[in-house]
CSV table of C-alpha atoms in Angstrom, one decimal:
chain,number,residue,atom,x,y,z
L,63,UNK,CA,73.6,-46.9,-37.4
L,64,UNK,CA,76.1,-44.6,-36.3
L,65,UNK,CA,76.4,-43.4,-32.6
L,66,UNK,CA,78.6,-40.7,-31.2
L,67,UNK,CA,79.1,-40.8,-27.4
L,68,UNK,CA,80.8,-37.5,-25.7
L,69,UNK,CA,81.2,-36.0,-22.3
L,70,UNK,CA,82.4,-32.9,-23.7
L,71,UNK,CA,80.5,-30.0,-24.1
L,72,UNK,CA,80.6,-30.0,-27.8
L,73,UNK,CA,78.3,-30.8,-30.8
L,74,UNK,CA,79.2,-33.7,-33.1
L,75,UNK,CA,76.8,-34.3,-36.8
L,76,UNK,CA,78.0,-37.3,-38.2
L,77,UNK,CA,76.8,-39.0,-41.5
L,78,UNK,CA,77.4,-42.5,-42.7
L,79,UNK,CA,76.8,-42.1,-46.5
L,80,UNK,CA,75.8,-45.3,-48.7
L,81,UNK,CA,77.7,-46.4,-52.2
L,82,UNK,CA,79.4,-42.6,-52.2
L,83,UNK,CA,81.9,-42.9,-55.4
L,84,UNK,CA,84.6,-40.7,-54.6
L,85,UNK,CA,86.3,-39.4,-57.4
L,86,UNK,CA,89.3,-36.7,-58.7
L,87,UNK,CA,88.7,-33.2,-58.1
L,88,UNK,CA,85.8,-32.7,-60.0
L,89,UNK,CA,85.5,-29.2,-62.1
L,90,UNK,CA,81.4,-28.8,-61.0
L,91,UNK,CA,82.6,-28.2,-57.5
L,92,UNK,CA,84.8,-25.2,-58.9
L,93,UNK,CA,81.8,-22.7,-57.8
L,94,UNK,CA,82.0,-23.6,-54.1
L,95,UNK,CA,85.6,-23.5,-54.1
L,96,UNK,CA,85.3,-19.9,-55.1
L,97,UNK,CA,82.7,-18.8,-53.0
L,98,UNK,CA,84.6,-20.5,-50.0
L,99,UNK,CA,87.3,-18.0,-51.4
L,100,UNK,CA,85.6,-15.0,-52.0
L,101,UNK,CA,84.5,-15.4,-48.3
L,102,UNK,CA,87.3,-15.3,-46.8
L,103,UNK,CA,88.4,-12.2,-48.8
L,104,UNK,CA,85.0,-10.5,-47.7
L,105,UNK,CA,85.4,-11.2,-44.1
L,106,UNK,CA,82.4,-12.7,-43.8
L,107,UNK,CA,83.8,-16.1,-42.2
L,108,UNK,CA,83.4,-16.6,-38.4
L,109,UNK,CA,85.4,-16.8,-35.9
L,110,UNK,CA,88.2,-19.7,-35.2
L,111,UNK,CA,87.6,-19.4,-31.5
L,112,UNK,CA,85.1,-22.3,-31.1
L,113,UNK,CA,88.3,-25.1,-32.9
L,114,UNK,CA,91.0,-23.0,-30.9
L,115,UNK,CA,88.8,-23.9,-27.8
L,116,UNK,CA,87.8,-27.6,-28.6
L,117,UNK,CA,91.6,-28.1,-29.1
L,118,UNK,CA,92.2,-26.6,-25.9
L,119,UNK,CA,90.1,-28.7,-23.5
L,120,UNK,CA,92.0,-32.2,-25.3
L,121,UNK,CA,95.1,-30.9,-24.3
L,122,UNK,CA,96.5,-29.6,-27.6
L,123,UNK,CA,97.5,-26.0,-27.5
L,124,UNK,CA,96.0,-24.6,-30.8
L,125,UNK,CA,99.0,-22.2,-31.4
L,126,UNK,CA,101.5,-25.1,-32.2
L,127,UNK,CA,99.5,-27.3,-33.7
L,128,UNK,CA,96.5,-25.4,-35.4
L,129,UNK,CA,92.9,-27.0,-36.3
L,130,UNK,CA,92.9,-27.7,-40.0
L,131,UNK,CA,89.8,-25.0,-40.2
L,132,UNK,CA,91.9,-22.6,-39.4
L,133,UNK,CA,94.5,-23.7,-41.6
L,134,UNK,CA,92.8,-23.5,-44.4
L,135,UNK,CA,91.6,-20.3,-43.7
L,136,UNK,CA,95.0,-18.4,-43.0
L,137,UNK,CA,95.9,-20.1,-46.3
L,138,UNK,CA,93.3,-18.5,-48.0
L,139,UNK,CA,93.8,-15.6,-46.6
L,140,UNK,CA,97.9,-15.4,-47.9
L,141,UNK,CA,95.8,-15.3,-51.0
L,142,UNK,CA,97.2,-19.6,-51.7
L,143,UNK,CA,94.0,-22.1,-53.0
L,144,UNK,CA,92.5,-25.0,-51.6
L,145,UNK,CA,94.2,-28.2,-51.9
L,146,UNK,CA,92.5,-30.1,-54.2
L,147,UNK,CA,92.3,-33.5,-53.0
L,148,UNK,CA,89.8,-36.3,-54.5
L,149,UNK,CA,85.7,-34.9,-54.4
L,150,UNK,CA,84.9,-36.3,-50.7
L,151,UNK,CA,88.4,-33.9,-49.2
L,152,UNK,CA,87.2,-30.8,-51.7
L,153,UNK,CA,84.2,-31.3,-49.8
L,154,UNK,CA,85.2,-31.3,-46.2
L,155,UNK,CA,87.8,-28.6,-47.0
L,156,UNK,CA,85.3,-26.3,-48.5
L,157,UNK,CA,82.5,-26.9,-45.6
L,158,UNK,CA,85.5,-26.5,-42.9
L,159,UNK,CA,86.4,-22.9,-44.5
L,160,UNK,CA,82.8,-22.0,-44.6
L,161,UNK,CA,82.0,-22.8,-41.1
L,162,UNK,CA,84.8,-22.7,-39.2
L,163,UNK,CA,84.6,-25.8,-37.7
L,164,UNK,CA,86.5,-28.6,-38.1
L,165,UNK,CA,84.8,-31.2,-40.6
L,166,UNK,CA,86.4,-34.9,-41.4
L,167,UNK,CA,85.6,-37.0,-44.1
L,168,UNK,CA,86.3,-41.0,-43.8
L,169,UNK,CA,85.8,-44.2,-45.9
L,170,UNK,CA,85.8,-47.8,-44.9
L,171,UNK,CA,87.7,-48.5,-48.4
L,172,UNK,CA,91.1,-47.3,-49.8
L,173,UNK,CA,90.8,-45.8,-53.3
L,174,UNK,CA,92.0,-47.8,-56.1
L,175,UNK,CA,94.7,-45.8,-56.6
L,176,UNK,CA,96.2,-45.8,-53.0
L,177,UNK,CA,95.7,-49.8,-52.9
């Protein structure tokens, strides 16, 4: 079981997923990619206040060194893609755009590749 303890005012979900195979970039994600996309170019994307202000009560000044939601979405909006990473990233990327909050992805092993 996975427990999160926090004195901060702030809302954490976390998962802890079972036997996930993380692969390439997979071409069936392709539709979210786009409608993370065509979201941003429809304005319909909230606000990156709520990441600017989590950054801000650790210390970090948002304005040097942004929160990767926000990121993502100013590189979106220059009209540049996603980075395609490996299907877990693509994921956490696409759900960070969407939402506008921050969202991590982890794994207890190194992929094959990076071993």
């Amino acid at each position: 079981m996975l427990k999160v303890h926090s004195d901060l005012d702030v809302e954490f979900i976390a998962f802890e997923l079972y036997e996930l195979e993380v692969t390439e970039p997979r071409e069936d994600f392709e539709l979210e990619i786009a409608r993370a996309t065509q979201a941003v170019r429809a304005g319909t994307i909230g606000d990156v206040s709520r990441a600017r202000a989590l950054y801000r009560r650790f210390g970090t000044d948002p304005t040097r060194m942004r929160p990767s939601n926000e990121a993502l979405l100013r590189r979106l909006k220059k009209g540049d893609a996603l980075p395609r990473v490996n299907s877990l990233v693509d994921v956490a990327n696409a759900l960070s755009v969407q939402l506008q909050v921050r969202s991590a992805c982890t794994t207890s092993k190194r992929p094959a590749a990076m071993s």
